[in-house]
JSON list of C-alpha atoms in Angstrom, two decimals:
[
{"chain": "A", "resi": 1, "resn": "UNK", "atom": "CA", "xyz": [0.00, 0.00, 0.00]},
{"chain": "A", "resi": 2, "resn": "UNK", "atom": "CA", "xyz": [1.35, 3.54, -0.81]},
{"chain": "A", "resi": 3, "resn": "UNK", "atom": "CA", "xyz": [1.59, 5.65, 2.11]},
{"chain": "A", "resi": 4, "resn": "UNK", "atom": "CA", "xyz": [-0.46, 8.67, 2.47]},
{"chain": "A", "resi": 5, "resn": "UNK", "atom": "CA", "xyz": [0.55, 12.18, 2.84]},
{"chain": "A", "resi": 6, "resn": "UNK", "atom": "CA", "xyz": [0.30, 13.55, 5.76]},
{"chain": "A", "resi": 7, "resn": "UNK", "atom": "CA", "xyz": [-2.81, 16.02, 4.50]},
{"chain": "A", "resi": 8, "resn": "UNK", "atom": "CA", "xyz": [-4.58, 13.21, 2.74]},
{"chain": "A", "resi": 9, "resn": "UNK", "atom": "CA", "xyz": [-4.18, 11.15, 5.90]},
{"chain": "A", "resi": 10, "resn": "UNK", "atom": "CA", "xyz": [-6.17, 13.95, 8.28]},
{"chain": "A", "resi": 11, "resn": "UNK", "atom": "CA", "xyz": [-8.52, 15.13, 5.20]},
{"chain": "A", "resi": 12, "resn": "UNK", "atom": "CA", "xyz": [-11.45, 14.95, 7.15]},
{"chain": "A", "resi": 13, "resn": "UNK", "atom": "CA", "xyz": [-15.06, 13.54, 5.91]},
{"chain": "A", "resi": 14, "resn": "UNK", "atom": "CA", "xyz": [-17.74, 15.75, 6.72]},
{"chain": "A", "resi": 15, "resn": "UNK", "atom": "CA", "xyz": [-21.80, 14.56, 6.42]},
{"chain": "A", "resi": 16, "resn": "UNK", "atom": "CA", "xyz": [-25.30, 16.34, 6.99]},
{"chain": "A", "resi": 17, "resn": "UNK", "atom": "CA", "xyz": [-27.63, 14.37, 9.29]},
{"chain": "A", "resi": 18, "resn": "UNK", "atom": "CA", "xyz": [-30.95, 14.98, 10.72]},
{"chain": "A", "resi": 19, "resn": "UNK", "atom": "CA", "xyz": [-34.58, 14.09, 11.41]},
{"chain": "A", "resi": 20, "resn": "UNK", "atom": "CA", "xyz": [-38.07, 14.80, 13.06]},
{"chain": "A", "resi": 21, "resn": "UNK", "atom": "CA", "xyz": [-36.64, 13.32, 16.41]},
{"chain": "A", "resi": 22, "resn": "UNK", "atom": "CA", "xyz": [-33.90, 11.42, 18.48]},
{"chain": "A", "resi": 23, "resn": "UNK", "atom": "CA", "xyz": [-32.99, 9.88, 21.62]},
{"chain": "A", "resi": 24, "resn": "UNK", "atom": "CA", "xyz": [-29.26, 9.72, 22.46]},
{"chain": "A", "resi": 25, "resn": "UNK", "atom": "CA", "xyz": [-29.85, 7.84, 25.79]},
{"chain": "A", "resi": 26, "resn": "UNK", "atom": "CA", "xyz": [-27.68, 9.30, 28.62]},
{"chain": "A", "resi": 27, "resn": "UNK", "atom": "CA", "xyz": [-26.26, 5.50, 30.27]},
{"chain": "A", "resi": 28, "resn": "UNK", "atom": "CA", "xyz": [-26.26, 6.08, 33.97]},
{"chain": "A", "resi": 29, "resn": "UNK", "atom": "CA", "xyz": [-29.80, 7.11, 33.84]},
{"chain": "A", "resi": 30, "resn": "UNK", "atom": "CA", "xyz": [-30.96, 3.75, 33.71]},
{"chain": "A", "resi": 31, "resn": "UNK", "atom": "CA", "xyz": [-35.18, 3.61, 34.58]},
{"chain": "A", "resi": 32, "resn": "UNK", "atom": "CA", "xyz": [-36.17, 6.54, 32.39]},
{"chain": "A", "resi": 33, "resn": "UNK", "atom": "CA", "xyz": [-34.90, 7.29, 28.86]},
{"chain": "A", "resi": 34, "resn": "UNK", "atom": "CA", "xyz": [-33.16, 10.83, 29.19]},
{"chain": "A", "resi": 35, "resn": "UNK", "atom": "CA", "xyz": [-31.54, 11.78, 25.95]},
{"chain": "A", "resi": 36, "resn": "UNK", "atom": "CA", "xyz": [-28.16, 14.04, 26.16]},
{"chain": "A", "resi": 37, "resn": "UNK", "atom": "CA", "xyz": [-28.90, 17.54, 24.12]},
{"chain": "A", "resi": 38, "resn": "UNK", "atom": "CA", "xyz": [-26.42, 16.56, 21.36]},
{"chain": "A", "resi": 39, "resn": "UNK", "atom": "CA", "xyz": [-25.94, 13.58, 19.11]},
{"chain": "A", "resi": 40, "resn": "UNK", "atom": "CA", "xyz": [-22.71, 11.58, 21.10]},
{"chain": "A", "resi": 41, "resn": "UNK", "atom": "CA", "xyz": [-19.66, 10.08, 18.42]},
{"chain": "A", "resi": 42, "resn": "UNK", "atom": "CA", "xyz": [-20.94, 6.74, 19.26]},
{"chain": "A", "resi": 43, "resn": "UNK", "atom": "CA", "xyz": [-24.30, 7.47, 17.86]},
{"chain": "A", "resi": 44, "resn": "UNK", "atom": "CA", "xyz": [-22.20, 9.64, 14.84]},
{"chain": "A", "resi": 45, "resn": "UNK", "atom": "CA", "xyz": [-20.16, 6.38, 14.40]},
{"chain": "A", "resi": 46, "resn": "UNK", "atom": "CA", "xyz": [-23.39, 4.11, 13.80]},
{"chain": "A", "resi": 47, "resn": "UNK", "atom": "CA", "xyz": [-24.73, 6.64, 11.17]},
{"chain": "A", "resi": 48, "resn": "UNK", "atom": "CA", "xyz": [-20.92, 6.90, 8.99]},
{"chain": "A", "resi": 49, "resn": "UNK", "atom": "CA", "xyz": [-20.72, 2.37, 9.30]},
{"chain": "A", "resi": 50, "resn": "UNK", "atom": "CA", "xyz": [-24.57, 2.68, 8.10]},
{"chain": "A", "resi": 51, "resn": "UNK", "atom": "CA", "xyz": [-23.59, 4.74, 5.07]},
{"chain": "A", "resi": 52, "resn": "UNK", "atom": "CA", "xyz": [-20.15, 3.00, 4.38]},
{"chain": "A", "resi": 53, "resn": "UNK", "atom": "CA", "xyz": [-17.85, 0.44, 6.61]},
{"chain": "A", "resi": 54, "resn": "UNK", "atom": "CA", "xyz": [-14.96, -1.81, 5.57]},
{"chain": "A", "resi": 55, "resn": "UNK", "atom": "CA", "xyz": [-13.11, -3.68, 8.09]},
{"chain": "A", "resi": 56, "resn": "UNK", "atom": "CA", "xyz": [-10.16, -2.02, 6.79]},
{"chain": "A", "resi": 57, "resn": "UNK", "atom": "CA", "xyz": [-10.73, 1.11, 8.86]},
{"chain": "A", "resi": 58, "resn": "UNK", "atom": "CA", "xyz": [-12.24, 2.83, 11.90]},
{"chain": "A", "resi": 59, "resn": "UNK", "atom": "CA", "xyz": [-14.10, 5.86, 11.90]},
{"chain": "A", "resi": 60, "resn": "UNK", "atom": "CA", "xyz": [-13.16, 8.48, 14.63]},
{"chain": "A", "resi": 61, "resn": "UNK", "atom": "CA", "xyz": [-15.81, 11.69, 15.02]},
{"chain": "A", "resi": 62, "resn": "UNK", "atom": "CA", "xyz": [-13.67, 14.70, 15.44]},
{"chain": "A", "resi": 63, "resn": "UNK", "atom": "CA", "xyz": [-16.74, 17.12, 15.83]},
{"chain": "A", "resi": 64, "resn": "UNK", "atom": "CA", "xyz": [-20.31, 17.63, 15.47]},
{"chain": "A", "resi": 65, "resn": "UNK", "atom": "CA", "xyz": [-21.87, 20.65, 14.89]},
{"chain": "A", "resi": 66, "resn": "UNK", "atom": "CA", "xyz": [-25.63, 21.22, 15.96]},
{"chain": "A", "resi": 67, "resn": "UNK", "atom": "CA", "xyz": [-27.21, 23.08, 13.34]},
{"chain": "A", "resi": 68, "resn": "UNK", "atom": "CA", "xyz": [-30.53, 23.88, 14.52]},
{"chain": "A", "resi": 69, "resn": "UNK", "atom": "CA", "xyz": [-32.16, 24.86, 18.22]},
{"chain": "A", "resi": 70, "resn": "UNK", "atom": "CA", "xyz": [-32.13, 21.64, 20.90]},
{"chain": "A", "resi": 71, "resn": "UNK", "atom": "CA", "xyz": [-36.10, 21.28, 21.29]},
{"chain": "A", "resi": 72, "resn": "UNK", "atom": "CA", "xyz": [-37.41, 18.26, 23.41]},
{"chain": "A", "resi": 73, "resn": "UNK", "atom": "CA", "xyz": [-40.10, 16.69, 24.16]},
{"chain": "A", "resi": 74, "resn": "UNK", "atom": "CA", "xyz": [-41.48, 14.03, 25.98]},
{"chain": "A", "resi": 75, "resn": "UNK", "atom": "CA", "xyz": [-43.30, 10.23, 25.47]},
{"chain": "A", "resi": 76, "resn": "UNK", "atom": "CA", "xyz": [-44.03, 7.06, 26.52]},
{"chain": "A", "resi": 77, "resn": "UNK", "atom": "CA", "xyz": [-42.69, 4.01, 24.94]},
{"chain": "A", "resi": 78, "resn": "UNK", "atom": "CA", "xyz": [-43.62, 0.13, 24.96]},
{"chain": "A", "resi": 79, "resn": "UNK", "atom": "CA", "xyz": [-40.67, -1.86, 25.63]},
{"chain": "A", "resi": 80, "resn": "UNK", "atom": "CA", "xyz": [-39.66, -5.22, 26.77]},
{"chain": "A", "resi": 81, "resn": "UNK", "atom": "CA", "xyz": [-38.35, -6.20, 30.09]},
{"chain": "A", "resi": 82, "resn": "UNK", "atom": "CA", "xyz": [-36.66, -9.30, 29.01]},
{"chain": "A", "resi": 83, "resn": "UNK", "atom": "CA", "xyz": [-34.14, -9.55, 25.96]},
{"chain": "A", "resi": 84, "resn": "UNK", "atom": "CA", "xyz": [-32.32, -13.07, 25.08]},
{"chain": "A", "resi": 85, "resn": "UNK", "atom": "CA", "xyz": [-28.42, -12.94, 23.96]},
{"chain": "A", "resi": 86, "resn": "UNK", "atom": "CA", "xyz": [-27.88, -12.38, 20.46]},
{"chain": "A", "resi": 87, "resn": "UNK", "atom": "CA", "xyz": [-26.96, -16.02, 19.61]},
{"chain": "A", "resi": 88, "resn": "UNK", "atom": "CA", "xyz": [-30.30, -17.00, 21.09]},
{"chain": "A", "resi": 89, "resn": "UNK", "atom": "CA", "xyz": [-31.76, -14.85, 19.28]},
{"chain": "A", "resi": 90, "resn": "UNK", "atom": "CA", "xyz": [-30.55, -15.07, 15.84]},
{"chain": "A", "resi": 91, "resn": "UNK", "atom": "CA", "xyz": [-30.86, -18.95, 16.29]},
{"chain": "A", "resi": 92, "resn": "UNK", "atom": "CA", "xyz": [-34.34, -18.87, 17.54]},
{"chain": "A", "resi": 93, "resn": "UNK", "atom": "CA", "xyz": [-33.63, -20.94, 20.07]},
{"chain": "A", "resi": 94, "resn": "UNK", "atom": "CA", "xyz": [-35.88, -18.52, 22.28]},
{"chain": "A", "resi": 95, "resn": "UNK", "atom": "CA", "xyz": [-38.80, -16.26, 21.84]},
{"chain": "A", "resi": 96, "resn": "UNK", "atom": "CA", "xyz": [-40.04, -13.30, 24.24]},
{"chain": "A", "resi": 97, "resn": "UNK", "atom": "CA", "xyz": [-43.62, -13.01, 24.94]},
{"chain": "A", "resi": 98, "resn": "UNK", "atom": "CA", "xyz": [-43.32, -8.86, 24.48]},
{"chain": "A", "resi": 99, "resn": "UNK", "atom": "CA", "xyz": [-47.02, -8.65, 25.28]},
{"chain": "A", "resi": 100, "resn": "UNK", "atom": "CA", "xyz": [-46.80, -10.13, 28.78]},
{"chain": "A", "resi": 101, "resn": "UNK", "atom": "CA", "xyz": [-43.65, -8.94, 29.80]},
{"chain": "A", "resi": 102, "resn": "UNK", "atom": "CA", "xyz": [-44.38, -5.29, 27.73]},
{"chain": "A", "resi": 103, "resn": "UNK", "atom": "CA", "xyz": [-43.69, -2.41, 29.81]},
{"chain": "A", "resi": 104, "resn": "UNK", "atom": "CA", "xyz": [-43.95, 1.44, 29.67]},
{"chain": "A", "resi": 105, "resn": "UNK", "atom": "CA", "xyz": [-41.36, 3.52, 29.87]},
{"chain": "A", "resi": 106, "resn": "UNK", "atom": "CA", "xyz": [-40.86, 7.41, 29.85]},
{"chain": "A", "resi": 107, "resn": "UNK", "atom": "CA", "xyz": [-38.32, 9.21, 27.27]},
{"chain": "A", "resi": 108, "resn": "UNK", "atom": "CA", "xyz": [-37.04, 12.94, 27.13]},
{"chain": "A", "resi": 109, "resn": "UNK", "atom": "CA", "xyz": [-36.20, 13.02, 23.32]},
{"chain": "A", "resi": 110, "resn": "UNK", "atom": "CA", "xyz": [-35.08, 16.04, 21.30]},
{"chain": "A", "resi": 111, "resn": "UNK", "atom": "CA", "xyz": [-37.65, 16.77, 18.40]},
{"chain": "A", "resi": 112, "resn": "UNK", "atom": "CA", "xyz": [-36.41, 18.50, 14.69]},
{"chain": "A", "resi": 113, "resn": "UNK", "atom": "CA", "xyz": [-32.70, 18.13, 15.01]},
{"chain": "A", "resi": 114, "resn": "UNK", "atom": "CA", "xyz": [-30.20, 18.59, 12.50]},
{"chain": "A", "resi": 115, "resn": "UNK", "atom": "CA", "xyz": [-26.03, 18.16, 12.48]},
{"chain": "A", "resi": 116, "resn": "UNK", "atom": "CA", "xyz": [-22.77, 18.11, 10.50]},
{"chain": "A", "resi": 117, "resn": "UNK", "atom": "CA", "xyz": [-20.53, 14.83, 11.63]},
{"chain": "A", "resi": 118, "resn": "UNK", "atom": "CA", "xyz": [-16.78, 15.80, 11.13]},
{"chain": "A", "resi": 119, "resn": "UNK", "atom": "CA", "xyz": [-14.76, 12.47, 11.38]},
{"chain": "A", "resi": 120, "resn": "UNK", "atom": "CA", "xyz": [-11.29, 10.95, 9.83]},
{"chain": "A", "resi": 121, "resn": "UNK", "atom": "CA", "xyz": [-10.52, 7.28, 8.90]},
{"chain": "A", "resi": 122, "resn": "UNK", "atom": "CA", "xyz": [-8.35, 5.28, 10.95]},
{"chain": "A", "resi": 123, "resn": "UNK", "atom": "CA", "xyz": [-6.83, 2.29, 9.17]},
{"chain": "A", "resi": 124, "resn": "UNK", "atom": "CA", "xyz": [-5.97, -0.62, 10.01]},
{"chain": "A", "resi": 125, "resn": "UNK", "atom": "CA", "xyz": [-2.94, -2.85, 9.78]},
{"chain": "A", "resi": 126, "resn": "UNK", "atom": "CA", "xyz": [-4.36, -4.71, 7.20]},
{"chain": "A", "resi": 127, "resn": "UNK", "atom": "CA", "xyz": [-5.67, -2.03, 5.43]},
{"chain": "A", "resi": 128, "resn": "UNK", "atom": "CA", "xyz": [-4.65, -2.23, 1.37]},
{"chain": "A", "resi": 129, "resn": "UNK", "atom": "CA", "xyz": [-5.76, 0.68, 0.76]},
{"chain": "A", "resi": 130, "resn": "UNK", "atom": "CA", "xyz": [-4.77, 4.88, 1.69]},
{"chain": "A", "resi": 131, "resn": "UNK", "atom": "CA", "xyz": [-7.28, 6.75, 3.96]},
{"chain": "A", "resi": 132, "resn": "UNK", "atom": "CA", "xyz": [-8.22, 8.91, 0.40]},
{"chain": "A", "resi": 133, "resn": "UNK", "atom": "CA", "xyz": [-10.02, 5.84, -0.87]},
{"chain": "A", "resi": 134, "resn": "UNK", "atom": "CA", "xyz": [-12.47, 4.84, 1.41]},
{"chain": "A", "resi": 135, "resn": "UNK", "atom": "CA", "xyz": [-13.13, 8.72, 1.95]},
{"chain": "A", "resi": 136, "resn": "UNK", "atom": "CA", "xyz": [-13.36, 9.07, -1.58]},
{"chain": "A", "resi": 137, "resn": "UNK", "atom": "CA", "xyz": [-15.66, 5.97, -1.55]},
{"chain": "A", "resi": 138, "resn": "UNK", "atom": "CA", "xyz": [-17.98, 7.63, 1.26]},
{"chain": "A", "resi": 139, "resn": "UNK", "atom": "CA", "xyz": [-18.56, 10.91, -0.20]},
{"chain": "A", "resi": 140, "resn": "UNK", "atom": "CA", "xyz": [-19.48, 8.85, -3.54]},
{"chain": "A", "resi": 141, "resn": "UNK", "atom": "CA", "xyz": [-21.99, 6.78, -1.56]},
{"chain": "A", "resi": 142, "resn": "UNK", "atom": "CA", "xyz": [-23.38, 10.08, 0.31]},
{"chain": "A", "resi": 143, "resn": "UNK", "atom": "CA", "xyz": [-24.00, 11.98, -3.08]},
{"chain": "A", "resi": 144, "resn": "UNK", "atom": "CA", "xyz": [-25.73, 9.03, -3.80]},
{"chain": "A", "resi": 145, "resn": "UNK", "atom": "CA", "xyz": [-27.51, 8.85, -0.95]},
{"chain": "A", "resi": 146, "resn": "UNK", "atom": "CA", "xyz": [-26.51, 5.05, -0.60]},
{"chain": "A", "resi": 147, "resn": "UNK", "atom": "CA", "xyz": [-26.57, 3.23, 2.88]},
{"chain": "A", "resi": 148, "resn": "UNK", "atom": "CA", "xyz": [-26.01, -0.55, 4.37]},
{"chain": "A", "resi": 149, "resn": "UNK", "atom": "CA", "xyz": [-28.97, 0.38, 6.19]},
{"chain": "A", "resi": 150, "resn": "UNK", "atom": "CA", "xyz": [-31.54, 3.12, 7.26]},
{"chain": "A", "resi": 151, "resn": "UNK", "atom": "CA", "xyz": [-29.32, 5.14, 9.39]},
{"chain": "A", "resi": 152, "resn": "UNK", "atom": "CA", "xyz": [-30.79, 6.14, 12.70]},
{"chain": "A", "resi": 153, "resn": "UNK", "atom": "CA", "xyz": [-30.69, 8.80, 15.67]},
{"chain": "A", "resi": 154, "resn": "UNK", "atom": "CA", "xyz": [-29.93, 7.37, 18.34]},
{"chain": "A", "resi": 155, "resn": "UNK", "atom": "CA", "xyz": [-32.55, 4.55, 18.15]},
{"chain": "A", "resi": 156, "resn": "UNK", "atom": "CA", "xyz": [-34.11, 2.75, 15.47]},
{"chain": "A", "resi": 157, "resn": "UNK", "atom": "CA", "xyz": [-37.30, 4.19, 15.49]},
{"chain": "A", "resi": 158, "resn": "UNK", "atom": "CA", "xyz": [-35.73, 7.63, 14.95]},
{"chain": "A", "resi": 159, "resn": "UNK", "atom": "CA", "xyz": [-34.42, 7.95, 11.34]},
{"chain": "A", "resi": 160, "resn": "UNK", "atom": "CA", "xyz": [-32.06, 9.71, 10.37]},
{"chain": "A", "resi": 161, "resn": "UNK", "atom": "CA", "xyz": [-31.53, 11.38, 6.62]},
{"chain": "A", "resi": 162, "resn": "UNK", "atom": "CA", "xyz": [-28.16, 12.30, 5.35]},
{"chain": "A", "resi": 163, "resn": "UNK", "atom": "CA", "xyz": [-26.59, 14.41, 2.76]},
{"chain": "A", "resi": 164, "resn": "UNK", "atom": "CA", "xyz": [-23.38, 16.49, 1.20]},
{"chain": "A", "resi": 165, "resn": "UNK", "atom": "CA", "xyz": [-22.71, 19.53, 3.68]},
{"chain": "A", "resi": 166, "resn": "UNK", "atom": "CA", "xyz": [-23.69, 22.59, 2.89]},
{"chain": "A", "resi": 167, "resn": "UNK", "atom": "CA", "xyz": [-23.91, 26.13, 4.52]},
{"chain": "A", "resi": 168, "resn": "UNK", "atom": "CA", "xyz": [-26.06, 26.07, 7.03]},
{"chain": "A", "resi": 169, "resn": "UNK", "atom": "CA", "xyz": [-24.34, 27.63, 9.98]},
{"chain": "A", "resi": 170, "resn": "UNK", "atom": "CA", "xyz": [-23.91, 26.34, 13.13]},
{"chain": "A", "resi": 171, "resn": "UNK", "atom": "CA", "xyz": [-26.30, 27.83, 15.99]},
{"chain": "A", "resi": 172, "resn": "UNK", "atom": "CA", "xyz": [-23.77, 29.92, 17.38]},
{"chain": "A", "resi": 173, "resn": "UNK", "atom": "CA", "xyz": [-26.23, 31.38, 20.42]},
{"chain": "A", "resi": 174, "resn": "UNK", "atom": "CA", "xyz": [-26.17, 27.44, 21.77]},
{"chain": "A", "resi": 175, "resn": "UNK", "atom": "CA", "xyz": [-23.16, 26.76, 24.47]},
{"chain": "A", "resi": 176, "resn": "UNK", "atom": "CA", "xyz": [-23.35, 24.53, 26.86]},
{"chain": "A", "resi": 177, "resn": "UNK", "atom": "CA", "xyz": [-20.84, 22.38, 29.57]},
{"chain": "A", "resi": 178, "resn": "UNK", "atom": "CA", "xyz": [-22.53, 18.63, 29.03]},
{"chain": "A", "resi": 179, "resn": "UNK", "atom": "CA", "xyz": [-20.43, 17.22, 31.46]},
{"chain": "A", "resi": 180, "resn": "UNK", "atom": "CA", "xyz": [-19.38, 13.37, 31.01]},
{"chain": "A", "resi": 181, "resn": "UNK", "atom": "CA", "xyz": [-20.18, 11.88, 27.73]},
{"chain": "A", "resi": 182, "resn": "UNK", "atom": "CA", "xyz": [-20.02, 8.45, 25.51]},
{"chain": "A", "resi": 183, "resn": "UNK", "atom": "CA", "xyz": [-16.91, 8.15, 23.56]},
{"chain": "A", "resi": 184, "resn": "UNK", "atom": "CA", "xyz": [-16.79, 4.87, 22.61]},
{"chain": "A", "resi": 185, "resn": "UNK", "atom": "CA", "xyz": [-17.31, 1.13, 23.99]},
{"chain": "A", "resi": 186, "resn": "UNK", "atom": "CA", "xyz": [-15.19, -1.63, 23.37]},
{"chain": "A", "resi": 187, "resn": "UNK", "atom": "CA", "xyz": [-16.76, -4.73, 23.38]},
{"chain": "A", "resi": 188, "resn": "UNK", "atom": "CA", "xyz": [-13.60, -6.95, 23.18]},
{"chain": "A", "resi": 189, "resn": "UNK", "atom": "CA", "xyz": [-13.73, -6.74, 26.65]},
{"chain": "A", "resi": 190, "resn": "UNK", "atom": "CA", "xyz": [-15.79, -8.68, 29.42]},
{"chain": "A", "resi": 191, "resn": "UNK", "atom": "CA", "xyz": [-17.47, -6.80, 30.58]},
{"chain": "A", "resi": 192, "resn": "UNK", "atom": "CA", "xyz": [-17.73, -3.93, 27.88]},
{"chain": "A", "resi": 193, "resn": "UNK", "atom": "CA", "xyz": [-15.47, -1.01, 28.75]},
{"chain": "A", "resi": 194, "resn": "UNK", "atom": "CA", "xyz": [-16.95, 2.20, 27.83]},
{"chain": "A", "resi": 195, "resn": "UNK", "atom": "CA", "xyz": [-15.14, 5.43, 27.13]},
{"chain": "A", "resi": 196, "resn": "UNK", "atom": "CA", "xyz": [-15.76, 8.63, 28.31]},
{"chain": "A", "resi": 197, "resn": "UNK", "atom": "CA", "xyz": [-14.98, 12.45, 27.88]},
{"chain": "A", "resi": 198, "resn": "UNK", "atom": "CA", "xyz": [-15.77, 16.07, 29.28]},
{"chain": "A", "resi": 199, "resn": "UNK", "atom": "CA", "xyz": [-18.21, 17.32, 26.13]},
{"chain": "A", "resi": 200, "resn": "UNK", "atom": "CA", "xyz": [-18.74, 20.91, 25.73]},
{"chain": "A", "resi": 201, "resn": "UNK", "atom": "CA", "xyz": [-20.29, 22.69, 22.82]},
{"chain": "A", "resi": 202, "resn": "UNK", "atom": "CA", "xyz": [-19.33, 26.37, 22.28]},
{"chain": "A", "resi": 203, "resn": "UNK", "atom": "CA", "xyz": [-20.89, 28.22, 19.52]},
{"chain": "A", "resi": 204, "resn": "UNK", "atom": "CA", "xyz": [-22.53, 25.30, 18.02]},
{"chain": "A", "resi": 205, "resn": "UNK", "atom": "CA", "xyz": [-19.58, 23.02, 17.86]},
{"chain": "A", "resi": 206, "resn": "UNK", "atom": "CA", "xyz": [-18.69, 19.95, 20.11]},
{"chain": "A", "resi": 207, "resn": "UNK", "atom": "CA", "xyz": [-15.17, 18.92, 19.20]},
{"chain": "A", "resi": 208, "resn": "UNK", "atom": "CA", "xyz": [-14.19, 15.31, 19.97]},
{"chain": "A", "resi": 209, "resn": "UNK", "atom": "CA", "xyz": [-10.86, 13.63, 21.49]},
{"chain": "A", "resi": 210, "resn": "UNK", "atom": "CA", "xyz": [-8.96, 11.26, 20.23]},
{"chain": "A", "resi": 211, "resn": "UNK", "atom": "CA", "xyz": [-9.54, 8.77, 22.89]},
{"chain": "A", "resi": 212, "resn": "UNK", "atom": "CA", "xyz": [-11.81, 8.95, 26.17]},
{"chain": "A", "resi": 213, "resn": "UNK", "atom": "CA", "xyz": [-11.08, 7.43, 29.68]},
{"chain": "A", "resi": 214, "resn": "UNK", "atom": "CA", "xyz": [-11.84, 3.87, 29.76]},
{"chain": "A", "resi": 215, "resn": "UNK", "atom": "CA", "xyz": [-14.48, 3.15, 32.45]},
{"chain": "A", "resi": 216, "resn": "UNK", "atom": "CA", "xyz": [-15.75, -0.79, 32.77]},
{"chain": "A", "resi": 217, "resn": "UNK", "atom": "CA", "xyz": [-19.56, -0.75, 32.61]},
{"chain": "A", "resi": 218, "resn": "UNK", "atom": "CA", "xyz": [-20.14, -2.00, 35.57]},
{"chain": "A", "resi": 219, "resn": "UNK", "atom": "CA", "xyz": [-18.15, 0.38, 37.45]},
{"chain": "A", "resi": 220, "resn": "UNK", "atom": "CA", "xyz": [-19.84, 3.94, 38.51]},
{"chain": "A", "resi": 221, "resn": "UNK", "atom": "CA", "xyz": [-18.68, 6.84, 36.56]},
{"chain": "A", "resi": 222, "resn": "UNK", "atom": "CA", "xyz": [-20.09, 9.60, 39.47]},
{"chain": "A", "resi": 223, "resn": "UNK", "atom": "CA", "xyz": [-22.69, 10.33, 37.76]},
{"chain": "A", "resi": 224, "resn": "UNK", "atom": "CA", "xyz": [-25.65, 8.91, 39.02]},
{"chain": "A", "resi": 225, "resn": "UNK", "atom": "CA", "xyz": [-24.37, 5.36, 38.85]},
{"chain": "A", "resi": 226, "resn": "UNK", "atom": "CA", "xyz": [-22.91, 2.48, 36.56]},
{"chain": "A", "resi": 227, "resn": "UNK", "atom": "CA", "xyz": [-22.75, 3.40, 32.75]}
]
């Protein structure tokens, strides 16, 4: 593979997302679904490997810009209080009765929300490719408004639309000290370690890290209890 230079290595991606509504579910809140104010780079790392992933590379959010007012608003939603594993569940080896064990559950969600997902690809050892490729392939797919799947906000029944970036400013009036955010979670761990970082937005903009401070999920993060 040839190597990259050092600008096409760091030539960031940049993607317009939004929808009628979204839940980005704070963790240690763990009763009630609270949503934090702004999409987290987890949640901006689902929408990029719905819209293009090869296991070549790693995406890594380096900002998001919130491009219209954070309105919320509240419901209630059915949901089950018993999931099997995922191998149990893609074998059908068992089934959950969601109407008897169906409960309701109360979500703060953010309604009409709109944002620009800055992020860079990270390859891989294996990678046989430079970074300018699959970037190149991405913005190809987003013109074309191709996907793996429906992308969503947060959760499924939230979609989320995407497109090429244009100039819609940031809402500059909107700053705000968020406190402890997602990152990331590893799941090559047991039990899952989740990342974590202090997330501020200032004029609009939330700029990401690089890496967050690795937290196992069972452990409390002081703030409100385990993540």
């Amino acid at each position: 593979m040839k190597p990259s230079s050092p600008r096409e290595e760091w030539d960031p991606v940049v993607v317009q997302v939004w929808g009628d509504a979204a839940l980005f579910t704070r963790p240690e809140l763990k009763v009630e679904r609270v949503t934090y104010p702004v999409m987290t780079p987890s949640a901006a790392v689902g929408v990029l490997e719905a819209i293009f992933w090869k296991p070549e590379f790693d995406w890594r959010v380096t900002a998001i810009e919130v491009l219209r007012p954070v309105r919320q608003f509240t419901q209630r939603r059915n949901e089950t209080s018993d999931l099997p594993p995922l191998t149990e569940a893609a074998k059908g080896e068992r089934r959950v009765d969601t109407a008897a064990l169906r409960v309701q559950r109360f979500a703060l969600c953010l309604k009409d929300v709109a944002y620009r997902i800055h992020a860079q690809v990270e390859l891989r050892p294996h990678a046989t490719h430079r970074a300018e490729a699959y970037r190149d392939q991405f913005r190809r797919r987003v013109r074309r408004g191709a996907c793996f799947h429906q992308p969503y906000l947060g959760t499924r029944e939230f979609s989320a639309y995407f497109g090429l970036p244009d100039d819609t400013p940031a809402v500059e009036t909107y700053t705000e000290d968020l406190g402890l955010m997602i990152h990331s979670v590893d799941h090559s761990t047991e039990p899952p370690t989740t990342h974590w970082f202090h997330a501020e937005v200032v004029r609009g903009r939330m700029n990401v890290p690089p890496f967050g401070v690795a937290v196992p999920r069972a452990t409390p993060v002081g703030v409100g209890g385990g993540a």
